[in-house]
mmCIF file of C-alpha atoms in Angstrom:
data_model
loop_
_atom_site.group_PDB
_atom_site.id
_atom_site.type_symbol
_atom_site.label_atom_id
_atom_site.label_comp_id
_atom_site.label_asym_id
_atom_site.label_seq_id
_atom_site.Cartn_x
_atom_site.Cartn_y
_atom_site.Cartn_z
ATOM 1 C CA UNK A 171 93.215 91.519 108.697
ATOM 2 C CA UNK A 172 94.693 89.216 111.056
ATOM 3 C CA UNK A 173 98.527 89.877 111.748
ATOM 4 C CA UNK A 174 99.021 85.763 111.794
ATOM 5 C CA UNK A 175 98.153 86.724 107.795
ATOM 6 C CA UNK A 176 100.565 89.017 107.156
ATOM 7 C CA UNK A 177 103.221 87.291 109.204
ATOM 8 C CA UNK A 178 102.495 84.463 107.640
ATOM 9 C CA UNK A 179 103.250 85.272 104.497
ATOM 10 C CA UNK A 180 106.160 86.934 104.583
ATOM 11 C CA UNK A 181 107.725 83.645 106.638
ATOM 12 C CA UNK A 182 106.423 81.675 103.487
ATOM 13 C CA UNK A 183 108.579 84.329 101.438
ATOM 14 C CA UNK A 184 111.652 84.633 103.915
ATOM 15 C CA UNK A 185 111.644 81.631 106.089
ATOM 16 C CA UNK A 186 112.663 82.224 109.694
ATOM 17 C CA UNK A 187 114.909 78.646 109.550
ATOM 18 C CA UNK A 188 117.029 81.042 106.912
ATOM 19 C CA UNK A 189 118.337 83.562 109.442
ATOM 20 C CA UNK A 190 121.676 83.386 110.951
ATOM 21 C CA UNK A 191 121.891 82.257 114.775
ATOM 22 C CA UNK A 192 122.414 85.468 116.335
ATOM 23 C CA UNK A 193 119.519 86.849 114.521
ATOM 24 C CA UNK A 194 115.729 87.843 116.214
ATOM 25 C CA UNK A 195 113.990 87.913 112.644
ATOM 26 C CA UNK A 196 110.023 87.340 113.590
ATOM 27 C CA UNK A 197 107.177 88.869 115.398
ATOM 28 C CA UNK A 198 108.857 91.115 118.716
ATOM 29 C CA UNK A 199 105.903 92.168 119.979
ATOM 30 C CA UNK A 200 102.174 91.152 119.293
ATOM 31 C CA UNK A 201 99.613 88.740 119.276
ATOM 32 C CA UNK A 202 99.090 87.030 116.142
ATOM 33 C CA UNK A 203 95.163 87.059 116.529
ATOM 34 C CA UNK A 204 94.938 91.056 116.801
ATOM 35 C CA UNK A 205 93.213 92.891 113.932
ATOM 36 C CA UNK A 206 95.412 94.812 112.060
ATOM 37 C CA UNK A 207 94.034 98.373 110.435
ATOM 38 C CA UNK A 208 97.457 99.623 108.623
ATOM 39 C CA UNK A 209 101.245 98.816 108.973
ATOM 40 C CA UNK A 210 104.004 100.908 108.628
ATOM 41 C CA UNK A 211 107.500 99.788 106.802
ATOM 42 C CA UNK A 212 110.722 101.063 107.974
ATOM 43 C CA UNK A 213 114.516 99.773 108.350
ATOM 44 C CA UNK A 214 115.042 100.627 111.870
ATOM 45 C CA UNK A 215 112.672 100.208 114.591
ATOM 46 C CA UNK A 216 113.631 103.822 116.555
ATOM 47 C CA UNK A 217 111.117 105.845 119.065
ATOM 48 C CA UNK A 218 110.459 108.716 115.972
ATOM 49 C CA UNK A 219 109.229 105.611 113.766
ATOM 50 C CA UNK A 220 106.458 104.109 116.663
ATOM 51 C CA UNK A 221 105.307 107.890 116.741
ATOM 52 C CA UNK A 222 104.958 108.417 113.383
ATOM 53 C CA UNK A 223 102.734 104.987 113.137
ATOM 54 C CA UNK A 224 101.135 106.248 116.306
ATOM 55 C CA UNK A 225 100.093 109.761 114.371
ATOM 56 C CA UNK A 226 99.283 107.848 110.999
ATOM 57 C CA UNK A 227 97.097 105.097 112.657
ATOM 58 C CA UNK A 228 99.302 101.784 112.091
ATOM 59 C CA UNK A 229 99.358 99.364 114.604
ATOM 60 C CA UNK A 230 102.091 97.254 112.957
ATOM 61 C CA UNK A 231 105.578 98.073 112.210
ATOM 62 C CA UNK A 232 107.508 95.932 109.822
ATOM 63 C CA UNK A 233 111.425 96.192 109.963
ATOM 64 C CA UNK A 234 114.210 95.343 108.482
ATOM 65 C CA UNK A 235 116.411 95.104 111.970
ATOM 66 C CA UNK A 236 115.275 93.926 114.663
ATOM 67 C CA UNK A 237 114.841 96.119 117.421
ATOM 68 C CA UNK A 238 115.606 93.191 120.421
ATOM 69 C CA UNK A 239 118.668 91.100 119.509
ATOM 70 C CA UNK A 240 119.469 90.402 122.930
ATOM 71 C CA UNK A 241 117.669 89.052 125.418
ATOM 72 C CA UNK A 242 115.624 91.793 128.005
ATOM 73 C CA UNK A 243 115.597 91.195 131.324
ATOM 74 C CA UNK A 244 113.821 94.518 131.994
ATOM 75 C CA UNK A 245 111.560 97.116 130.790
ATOM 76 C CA UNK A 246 111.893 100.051 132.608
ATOM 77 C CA UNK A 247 112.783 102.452 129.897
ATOM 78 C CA UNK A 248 116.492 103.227 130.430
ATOM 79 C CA UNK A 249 117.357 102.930 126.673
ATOM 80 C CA UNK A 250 116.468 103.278 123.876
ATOM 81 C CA UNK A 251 115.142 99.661 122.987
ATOM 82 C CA UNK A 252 113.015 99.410 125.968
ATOM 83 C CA UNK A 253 111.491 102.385 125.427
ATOM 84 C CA UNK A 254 110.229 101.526 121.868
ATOM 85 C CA UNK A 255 109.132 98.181 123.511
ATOM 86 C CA UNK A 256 107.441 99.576 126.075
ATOM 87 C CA UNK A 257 105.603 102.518 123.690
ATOM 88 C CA UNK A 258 104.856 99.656 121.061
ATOM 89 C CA UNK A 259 102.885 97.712 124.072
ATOM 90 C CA UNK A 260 101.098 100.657 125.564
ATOM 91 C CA UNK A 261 99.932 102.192 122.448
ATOM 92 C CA UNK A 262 98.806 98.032 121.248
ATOM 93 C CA UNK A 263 101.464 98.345 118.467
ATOM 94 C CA UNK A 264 102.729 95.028 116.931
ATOM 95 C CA UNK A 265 106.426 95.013 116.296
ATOM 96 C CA UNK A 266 108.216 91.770 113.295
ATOM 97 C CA UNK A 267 111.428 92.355 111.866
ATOM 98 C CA UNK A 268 112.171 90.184 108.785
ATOM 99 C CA UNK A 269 116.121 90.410 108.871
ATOM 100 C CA UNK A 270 118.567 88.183 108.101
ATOM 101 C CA UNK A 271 116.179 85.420 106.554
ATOM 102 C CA UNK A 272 115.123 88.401 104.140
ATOM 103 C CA UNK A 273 118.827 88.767 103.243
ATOM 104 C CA UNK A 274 119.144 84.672 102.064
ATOM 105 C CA UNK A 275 116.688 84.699 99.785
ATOM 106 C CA UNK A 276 117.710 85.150 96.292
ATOM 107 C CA UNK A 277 115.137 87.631 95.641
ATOM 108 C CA UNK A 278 115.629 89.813 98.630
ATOM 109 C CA UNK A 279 117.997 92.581 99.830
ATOM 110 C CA UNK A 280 121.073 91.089 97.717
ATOM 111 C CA UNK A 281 118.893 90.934 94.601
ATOM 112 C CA UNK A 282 117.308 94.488 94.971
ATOM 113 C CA UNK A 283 121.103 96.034 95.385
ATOM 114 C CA UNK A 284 122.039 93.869 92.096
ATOM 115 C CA UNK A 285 119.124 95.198 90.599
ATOM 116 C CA UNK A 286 120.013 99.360 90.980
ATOM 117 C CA UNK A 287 123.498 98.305 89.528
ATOM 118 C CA UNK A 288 122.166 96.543 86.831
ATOM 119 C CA UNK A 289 123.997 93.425 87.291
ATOM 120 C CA UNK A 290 122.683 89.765 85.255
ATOM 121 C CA UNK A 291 122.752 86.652 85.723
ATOM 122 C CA UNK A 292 123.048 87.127 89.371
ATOM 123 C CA UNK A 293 123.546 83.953 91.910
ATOM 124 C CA UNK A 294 123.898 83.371 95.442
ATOM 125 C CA UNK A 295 127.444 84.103 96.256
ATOM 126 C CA UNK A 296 127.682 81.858 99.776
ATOM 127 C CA UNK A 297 125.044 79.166 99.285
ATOM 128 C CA UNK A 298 123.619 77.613 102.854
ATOM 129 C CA UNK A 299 124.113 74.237 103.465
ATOM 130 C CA UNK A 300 121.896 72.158 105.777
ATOM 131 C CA UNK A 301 118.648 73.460 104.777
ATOM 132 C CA UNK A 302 117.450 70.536 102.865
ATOM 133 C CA UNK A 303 116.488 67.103 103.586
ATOM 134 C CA UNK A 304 115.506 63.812 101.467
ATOM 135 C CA UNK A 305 112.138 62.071 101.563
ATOM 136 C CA UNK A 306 112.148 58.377 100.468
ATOM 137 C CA UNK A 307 108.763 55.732 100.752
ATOM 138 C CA UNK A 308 107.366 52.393 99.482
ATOM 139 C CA UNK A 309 104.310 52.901 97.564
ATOM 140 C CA UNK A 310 102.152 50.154 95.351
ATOM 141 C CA UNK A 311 102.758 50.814 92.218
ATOM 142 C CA UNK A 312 98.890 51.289 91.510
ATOM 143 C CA UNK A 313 98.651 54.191 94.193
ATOM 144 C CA UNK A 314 101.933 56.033 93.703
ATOM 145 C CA UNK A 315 101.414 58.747 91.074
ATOM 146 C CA UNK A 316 98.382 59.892 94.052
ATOM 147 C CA UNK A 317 101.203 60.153 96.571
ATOM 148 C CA UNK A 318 103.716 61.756 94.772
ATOM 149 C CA UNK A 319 101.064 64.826 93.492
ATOM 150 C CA UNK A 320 100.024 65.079 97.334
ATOM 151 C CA UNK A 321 103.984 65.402 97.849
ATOM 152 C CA UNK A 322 104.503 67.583 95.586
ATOM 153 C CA UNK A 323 101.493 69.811 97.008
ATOM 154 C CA UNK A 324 102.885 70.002 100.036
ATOM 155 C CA UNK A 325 106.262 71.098 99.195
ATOM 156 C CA UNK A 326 108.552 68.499 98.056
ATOM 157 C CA UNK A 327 110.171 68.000 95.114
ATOM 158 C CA UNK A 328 111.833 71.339 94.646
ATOM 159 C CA UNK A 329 114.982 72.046 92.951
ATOM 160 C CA UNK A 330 116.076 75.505 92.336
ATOM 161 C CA UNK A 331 113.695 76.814 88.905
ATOM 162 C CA UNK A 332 112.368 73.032 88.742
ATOM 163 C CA UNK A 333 109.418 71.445 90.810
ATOM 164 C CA UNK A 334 107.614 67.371 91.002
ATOM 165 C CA UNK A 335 111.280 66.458 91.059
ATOM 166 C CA UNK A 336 111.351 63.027 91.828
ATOM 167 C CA UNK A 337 113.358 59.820 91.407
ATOM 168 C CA UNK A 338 111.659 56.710 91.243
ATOM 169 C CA UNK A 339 112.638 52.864 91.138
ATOM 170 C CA UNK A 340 110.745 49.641 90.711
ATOM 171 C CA UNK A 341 110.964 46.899 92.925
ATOM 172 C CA UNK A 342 109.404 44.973 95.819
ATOM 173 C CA UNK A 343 108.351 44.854 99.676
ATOM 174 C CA UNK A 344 107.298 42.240 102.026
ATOM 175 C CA UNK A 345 105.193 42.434 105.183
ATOM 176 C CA UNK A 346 103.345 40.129 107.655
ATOM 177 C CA UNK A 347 100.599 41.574 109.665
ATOM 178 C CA UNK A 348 100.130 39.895 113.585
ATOM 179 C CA UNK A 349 96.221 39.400 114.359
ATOM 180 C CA UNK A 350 96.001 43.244 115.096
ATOM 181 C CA UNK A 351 96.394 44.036 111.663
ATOM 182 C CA UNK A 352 94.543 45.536 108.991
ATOM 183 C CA UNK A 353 96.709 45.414 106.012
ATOM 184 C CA UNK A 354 96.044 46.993 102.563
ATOM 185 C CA UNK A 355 96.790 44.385 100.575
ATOM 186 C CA UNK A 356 97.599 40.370 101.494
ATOM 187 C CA UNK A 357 96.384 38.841 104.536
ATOM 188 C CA UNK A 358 97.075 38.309 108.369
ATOM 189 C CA UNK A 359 99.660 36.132 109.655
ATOM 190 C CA UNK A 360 100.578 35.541 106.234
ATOM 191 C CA UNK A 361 104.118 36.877 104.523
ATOM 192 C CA UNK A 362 103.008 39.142 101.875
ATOM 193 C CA UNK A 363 105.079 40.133 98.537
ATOM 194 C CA UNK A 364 103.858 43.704 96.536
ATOM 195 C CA UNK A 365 105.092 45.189 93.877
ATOM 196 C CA UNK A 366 106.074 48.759 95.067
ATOM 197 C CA UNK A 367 107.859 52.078 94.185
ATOM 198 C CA UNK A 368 110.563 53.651 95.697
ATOM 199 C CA UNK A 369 110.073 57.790 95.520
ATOM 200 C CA UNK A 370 112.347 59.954 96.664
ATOM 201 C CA UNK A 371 111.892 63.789 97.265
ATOM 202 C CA UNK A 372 114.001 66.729 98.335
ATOM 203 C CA UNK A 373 112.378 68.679 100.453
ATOM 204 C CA UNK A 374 113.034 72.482 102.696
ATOM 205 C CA UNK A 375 113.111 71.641 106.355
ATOM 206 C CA UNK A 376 110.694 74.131 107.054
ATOM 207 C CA UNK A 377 108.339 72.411 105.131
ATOM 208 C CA UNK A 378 108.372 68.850 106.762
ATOM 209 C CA UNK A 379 105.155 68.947 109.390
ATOM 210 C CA UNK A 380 102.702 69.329 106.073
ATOM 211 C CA UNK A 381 104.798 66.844 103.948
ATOM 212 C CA UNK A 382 104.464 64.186 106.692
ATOM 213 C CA UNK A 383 100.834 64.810 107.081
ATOM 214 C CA UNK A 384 100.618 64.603 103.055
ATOM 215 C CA UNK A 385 102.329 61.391 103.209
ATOM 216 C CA UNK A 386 100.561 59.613 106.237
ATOM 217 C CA UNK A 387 96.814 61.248 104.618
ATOM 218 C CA UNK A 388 97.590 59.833 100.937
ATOM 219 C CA UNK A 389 99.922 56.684 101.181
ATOM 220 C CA UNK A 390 97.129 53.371 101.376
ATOM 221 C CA UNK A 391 99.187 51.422 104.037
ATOM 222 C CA UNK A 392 98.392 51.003 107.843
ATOM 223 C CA UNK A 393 102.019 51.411 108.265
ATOM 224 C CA UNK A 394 104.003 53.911 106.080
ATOM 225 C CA UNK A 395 107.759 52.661 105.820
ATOM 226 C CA UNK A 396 109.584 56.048 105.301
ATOM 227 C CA UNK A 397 113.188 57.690 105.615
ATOM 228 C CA UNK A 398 114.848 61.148 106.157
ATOM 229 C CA UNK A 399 118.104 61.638 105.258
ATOM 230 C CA UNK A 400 119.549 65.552 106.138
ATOM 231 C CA UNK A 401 121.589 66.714 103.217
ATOM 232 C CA UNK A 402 124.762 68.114 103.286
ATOM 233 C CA UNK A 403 124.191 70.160 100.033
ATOM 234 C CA UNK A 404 123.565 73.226 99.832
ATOM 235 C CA UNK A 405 120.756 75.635 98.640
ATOM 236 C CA UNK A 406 121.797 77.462 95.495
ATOM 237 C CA UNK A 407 119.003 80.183 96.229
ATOM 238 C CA UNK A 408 119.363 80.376 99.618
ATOM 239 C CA UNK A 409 122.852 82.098 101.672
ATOM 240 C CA UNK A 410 124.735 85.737 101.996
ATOM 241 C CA UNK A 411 125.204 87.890 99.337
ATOM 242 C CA UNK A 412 125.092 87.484 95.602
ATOM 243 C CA UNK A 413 127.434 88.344 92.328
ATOM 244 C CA UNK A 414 126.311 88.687 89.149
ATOM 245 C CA UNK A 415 127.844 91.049 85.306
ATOM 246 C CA UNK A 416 127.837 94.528 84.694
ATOM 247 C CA UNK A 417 126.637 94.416 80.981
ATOM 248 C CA UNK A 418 129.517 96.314 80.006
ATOM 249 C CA UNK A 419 133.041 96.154 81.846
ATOM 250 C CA UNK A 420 133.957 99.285 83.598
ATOM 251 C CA UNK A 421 137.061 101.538 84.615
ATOM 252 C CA UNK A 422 137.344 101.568 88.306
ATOM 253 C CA UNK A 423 136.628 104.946 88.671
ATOM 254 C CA UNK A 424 133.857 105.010 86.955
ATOM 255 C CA UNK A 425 132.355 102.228 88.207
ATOM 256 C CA UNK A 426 132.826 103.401 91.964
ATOM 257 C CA UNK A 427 130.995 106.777 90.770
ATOM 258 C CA UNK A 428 127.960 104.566 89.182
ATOM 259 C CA UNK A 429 127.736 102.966 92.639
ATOM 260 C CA UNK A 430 128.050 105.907 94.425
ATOM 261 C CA UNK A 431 124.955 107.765 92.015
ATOM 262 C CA UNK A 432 122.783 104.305 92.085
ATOM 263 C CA UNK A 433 123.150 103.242 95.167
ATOM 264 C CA UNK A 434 122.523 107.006 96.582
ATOM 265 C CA UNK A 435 125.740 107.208 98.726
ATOM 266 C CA UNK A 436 127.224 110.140 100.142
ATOM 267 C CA UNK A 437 130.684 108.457 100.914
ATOM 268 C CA UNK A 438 132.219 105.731 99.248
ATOM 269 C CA UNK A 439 135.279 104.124 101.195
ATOM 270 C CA UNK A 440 137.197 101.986 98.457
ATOM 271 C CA UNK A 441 140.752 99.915 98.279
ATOM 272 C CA UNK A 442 142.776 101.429 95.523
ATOM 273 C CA UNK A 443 141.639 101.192 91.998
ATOM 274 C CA UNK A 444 143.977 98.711 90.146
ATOM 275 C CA UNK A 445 144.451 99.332 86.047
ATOM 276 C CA UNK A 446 141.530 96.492 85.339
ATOM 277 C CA UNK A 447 138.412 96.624 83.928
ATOM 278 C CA UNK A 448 134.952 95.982 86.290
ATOM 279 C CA UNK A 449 132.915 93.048 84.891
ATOM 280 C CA UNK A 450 131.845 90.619 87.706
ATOM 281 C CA UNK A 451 130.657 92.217 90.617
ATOM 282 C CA UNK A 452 129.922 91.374 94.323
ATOM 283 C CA UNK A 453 127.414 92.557 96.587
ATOM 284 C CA UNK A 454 126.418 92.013 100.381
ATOM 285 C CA UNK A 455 123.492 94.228 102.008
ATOM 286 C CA UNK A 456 125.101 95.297 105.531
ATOM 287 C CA UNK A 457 127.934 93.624 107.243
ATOM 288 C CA UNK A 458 129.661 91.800 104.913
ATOM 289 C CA UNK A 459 133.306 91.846 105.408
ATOM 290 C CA UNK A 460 133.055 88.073 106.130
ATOM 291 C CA UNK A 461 132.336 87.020 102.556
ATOM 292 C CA UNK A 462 135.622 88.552 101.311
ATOM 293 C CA UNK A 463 137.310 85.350 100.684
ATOM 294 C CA UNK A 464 133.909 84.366 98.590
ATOM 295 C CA UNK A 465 134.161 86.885 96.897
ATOM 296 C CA UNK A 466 137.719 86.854 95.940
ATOM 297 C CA UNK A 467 136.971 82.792 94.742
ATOM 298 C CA UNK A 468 134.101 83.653 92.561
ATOM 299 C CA UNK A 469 136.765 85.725 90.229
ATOM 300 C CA UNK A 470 134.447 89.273 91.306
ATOM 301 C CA UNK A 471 136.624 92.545 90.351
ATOM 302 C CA UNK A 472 134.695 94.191 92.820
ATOM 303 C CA UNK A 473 132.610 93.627 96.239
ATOM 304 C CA UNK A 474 130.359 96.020 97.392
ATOM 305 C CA UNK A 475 129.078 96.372 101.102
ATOM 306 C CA UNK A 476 129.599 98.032 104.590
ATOM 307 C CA UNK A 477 131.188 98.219 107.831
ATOM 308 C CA UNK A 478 134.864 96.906 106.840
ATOM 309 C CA UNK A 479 137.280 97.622 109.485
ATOM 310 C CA UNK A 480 140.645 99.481 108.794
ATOM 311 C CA UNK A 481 142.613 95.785 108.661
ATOM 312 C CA UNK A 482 140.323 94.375 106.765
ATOM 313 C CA UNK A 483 140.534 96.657 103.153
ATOM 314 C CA UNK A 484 144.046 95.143 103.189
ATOM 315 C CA UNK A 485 143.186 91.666 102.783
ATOM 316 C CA UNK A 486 141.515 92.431 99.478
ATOM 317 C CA UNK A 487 145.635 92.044 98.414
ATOM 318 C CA UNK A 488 144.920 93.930 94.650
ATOM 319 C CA UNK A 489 142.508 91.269 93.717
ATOM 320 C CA UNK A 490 139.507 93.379 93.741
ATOM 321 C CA UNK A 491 138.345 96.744 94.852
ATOM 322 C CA UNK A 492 136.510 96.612 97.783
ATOM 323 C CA UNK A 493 133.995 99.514 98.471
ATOM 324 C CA UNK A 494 132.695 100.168 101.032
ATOM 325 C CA UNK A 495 129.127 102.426 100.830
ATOM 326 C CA UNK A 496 127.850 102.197 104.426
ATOM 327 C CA UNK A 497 125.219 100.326 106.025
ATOM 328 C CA UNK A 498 122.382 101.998 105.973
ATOM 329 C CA UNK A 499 122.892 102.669 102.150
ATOM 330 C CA UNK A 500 123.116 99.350 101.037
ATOM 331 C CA UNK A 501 120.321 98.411 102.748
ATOM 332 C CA UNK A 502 118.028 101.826 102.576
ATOM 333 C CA UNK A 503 116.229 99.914 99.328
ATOM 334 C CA UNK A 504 114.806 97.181 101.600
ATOM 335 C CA UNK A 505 111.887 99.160 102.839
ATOM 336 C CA UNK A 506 110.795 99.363 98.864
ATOM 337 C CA UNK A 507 111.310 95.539 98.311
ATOM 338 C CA UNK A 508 109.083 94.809 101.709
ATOM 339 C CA UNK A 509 106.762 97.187 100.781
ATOM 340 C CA UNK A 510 106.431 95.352 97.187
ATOM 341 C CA UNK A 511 105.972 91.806 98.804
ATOM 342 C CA UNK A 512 102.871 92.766 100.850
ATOM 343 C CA UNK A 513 101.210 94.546 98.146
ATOM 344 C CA UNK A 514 101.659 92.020 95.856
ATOM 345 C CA UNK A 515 99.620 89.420 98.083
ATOM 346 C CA UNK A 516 97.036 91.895 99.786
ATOM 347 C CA UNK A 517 96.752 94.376 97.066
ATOM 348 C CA UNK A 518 93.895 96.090 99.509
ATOM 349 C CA UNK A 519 95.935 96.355 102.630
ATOM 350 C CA UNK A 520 96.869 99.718 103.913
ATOM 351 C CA UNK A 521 100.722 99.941 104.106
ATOM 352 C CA UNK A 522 103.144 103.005 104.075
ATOM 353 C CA UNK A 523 106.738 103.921 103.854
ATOM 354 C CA UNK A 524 107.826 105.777 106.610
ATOM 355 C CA UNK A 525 108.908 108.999 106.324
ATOM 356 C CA UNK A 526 111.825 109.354 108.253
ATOM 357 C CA UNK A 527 115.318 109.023 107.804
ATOM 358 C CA UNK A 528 116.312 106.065 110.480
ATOM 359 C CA UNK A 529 120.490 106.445 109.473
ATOM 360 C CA UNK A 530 122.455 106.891 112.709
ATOM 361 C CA UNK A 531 125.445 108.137 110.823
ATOM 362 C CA UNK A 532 125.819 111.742 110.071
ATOM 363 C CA UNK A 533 128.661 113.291 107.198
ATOM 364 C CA UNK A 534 130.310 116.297 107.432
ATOM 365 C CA UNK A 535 132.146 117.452 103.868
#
């Protein structure tokens, strides 16, 4: 199988538009035209995890985190990151990290975590605005239901669980064609009226290149009047973290000890437990001190991430429990979920787990 294929894919899945800016979600090393024989899934990208798909035969490794965020201006092995770089390259080992975008989705890291706690009726907690944009054309009336099909086709007309979402108005256009014309309809040099539609689409921004080629391919006219607007609103299934309801509310206590047992944590770090019940719950794979204040607005009795600093457990101010589980175990699920994704589309494809235990943080009781 081609790696283009596989990357592919999981880009149609997690979108690489939905990462944040300091992100390097993508394909790190590797050509996209190289055959692929078996890939290997991890969360870290670490020298023991290019041996390991070195000894079992993979010559793709798909992470989690990305093993270049920053920019390398050499490759001479003096750390750790430019060693597995230059290992991936001399033993022809492809290297894509599906990050942050994998986070936004609303069926990715943040769902998997509400699924082990059992939480419903789960939503995006921090929505993303500026993903979407608005399509609007002129179409005769006679060829308009064609165009808006090819539209929808190609990607337009999505609205959270509804699709061939559309708005569509009656009305006129005119046109004169000069003596280089070919018009559709009416005739040169002469002021044409047709009855036409007005359609209007929503539309992802990543999708755009095929939706313009679906309109200029299916509308009739020599010249295709169109807009773009870019929206302002944002997309309810796309953004960081999510909240959802514990089917039954909870004591504090022993809701910290379910999270602890399903989330497979050895240390939970936690505000103090105030005398009220645990219904509505927030959750944020990794970092995710910065959607506090989200949290806190969205009514959640509880948030549960990593990596909060010492200052920053006091500006939960008794309004919900913060705990704090570590990073690696919040995310340590993701592996599964990737591994899941791939099998589902290329039920054939050899794909492992890896083996090893990639957590640079060590307990001692």
């Amino acid at each position: 199988m081609k790696l283009g294929e596989i990357t592919n894919y999981l880009e149609s899945i997690a979108p690489l538009n939905y990462q944040e800016d300091y992100d390097n979600s993508g394909l790190i090393v590797g050509d996209p035209n190289m055959e692929i024989r078996a890939a290997l899934v991890a969360l870290d990208c670490v020298e023991k995890i290019v041996d390991e798909a070195i000894s079992t035969g993979c010559n793709l490794i798909i992470t989690h985190h990305p093993i270049v965020f920053k920019g390398l201006k050499k490759l001479n092995g003096k750390n750790y990151v430019e060693r597995v770089v230059l290992k991936a390259i001399k033993n022809n080992i492809a290297l894509y990290a599906i990050h942050t975008n994998l986070d936004s989705i609303h069926t990715g890291v943040n769902a998997r975590i509400c699924e082990r706690l059992g939480l419903t009726g789960t939503k995006v907690l921090s929505p993303k605005a500026g993903l979407l944009k608005k399509l609007v054309t002129y179409c005769p009336q006679a060829q308009a239901e064609q165009l808006r099909s090819a539209l929808f086709y190609a990607g337009a007309g999505n609205i959270g669980n509804y699709s061939e979402c559309s708005f569509n108005a009656d009305g006129f256009g005119t046109f004169k064609g000069n003596e280089e014309s070919d018009p559709f309809v009416g005739e040169r040099g002469i002021r044409h009226r047709e009855a036409e539609v007005r359609i209007e689409m929503v539309y992802p921004t990543q999708a755009e290149r095929k939706i313009l080629v679906a309109l200029f391919e299916n509308h009739p006219y020599e010249e295709v009047a169109y807009d773009i607007y870019k929206l302002e609103n944002k997309h309810q299934l796309v953004g960081s973290g999510m909240v959802g309801w514990l089917e039954y509310d909870m004591d504090g206590y022993d809701f910290l000890h379910l999270v602890k047992d399903r989330m497979q944590a050895r240390v939970v770090r936690h505000t103090e437990v105030m005398n009220k019940r645990i219904k509505k719950v927030a959750v944020c794979g990794g970092s995710g001190s910065f959607l506090l204040r989200e949290a806190i607005a969205a009514g959640a009795d509880a948030f549960i991430t990593a990596d909060f600093k010492y200052h920053e457990f006091f500006d939960a101010e008794e309004k919900l429990i913060i705990a704090d589980i570590g990073h690696f175990e919040t995310e340590q699920f993701t592996s599964n979920l990737l591994l899941e994704i791939i099998q589902k589309k290329f039920t054939n494809f050899a794909i492992r787990l890896t083996e090893q235990n990639t957590n640079p943080i060590n307990y001692l009781f």
